[in-house]
Coordinates of C-alpha atoms in Angstrom, one line a residue:
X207 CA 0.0 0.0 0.0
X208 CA 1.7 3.3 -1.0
X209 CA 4.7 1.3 -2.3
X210 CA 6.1 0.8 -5.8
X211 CA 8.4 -2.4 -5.2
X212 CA 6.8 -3.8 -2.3
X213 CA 9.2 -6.5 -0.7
X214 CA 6.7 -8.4 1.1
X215 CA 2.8 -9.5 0.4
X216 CA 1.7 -6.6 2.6
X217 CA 4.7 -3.6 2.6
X218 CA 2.7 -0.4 4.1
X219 CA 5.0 2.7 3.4
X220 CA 3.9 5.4 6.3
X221 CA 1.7 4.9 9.5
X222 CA -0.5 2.2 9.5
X223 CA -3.7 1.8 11.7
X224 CA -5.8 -0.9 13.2
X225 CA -9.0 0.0 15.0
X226 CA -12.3 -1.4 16.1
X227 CA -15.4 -0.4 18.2
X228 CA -15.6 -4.2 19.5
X229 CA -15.6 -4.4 23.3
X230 CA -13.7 -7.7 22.9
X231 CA -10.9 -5.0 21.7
X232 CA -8.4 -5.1 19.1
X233 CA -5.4 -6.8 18.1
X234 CA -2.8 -8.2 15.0
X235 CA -1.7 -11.6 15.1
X236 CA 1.5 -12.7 14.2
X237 CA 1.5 -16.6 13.2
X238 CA 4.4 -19.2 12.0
X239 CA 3.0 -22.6 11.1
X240 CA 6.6 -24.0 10.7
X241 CA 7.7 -26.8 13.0
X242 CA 8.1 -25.2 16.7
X243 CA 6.7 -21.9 15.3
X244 CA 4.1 -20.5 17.2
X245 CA 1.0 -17.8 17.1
X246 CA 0.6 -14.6 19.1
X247 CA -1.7 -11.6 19.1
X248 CA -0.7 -8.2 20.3
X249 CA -3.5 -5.7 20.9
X250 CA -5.8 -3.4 23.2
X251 CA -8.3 -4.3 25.8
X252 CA -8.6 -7.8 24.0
X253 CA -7.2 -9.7 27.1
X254 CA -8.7 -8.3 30.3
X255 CA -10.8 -5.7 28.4
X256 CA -9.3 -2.8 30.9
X257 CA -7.6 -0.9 28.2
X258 CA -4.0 -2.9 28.2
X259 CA -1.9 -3.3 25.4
X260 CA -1.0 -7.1 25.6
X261 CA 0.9 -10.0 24.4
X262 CA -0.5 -12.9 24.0
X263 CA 0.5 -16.4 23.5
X264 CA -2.1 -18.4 21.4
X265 CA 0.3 -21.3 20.9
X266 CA -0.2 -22.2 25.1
X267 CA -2.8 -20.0 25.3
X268 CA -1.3 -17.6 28.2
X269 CA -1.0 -14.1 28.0
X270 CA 2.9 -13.0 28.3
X271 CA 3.6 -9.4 28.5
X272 CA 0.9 -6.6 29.5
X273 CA 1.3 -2.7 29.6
X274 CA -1.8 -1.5 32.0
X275 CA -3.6 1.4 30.9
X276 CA -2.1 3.0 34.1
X277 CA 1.3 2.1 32.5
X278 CA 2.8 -0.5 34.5
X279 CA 4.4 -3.2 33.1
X280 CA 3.3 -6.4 33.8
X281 CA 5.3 -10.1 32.4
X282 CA 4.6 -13.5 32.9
X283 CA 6.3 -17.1 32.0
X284 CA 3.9 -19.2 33.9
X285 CA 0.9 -17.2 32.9
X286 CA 0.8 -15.3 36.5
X287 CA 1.4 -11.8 35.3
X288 CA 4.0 -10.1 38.2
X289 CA 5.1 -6.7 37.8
X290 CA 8.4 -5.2 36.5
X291 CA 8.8 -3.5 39.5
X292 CA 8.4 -6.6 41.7
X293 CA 10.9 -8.7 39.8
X294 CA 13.3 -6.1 39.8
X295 CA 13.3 -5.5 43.8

């Protein structure tokens, strides 16, 4: 879009923007079906639906990495979101 030589299927030369009215929120997701590849979505108010912009893991199904819509930053590896600030203490 907005390219002459695009080097990929979808090549978007300036901003591009993603929005929706849906209260189950909004979100892109990135999937490789290659052996051990694996399918995420990252998005708004799609997770908990309290405005966060999230990470999450389809291929497990656990949400990995959250930024709260007060702005802190929220990470998980077990799917129990803990805090930046409480793993750096």
């Amino acid at each position: 879009i907005g390219v002459t030589s695009p080097e990929e299927k979808l090549d978007v030369e300036g901003n591009l923007r993603v929005e929706s009215t849906s209260s189950n929120g909004t979100y892109v997701s990135i999937r490789n079906g290659a052996t051990n590849g694996r399918a995420y979505r990252i998005g708004s108010n799609f997770v908990s639906g309290a405005g966060e912009l999230a990470i999450y893991d389809d291929t497990v199904g656990a949400e990995r990495m959250r930024i709260t819509s007060q702005g802190a930053i929220e990470a998980s590896t077990t799917g129990n979101l803990v805090q930046l600030t409480d793993i750096l203490k």
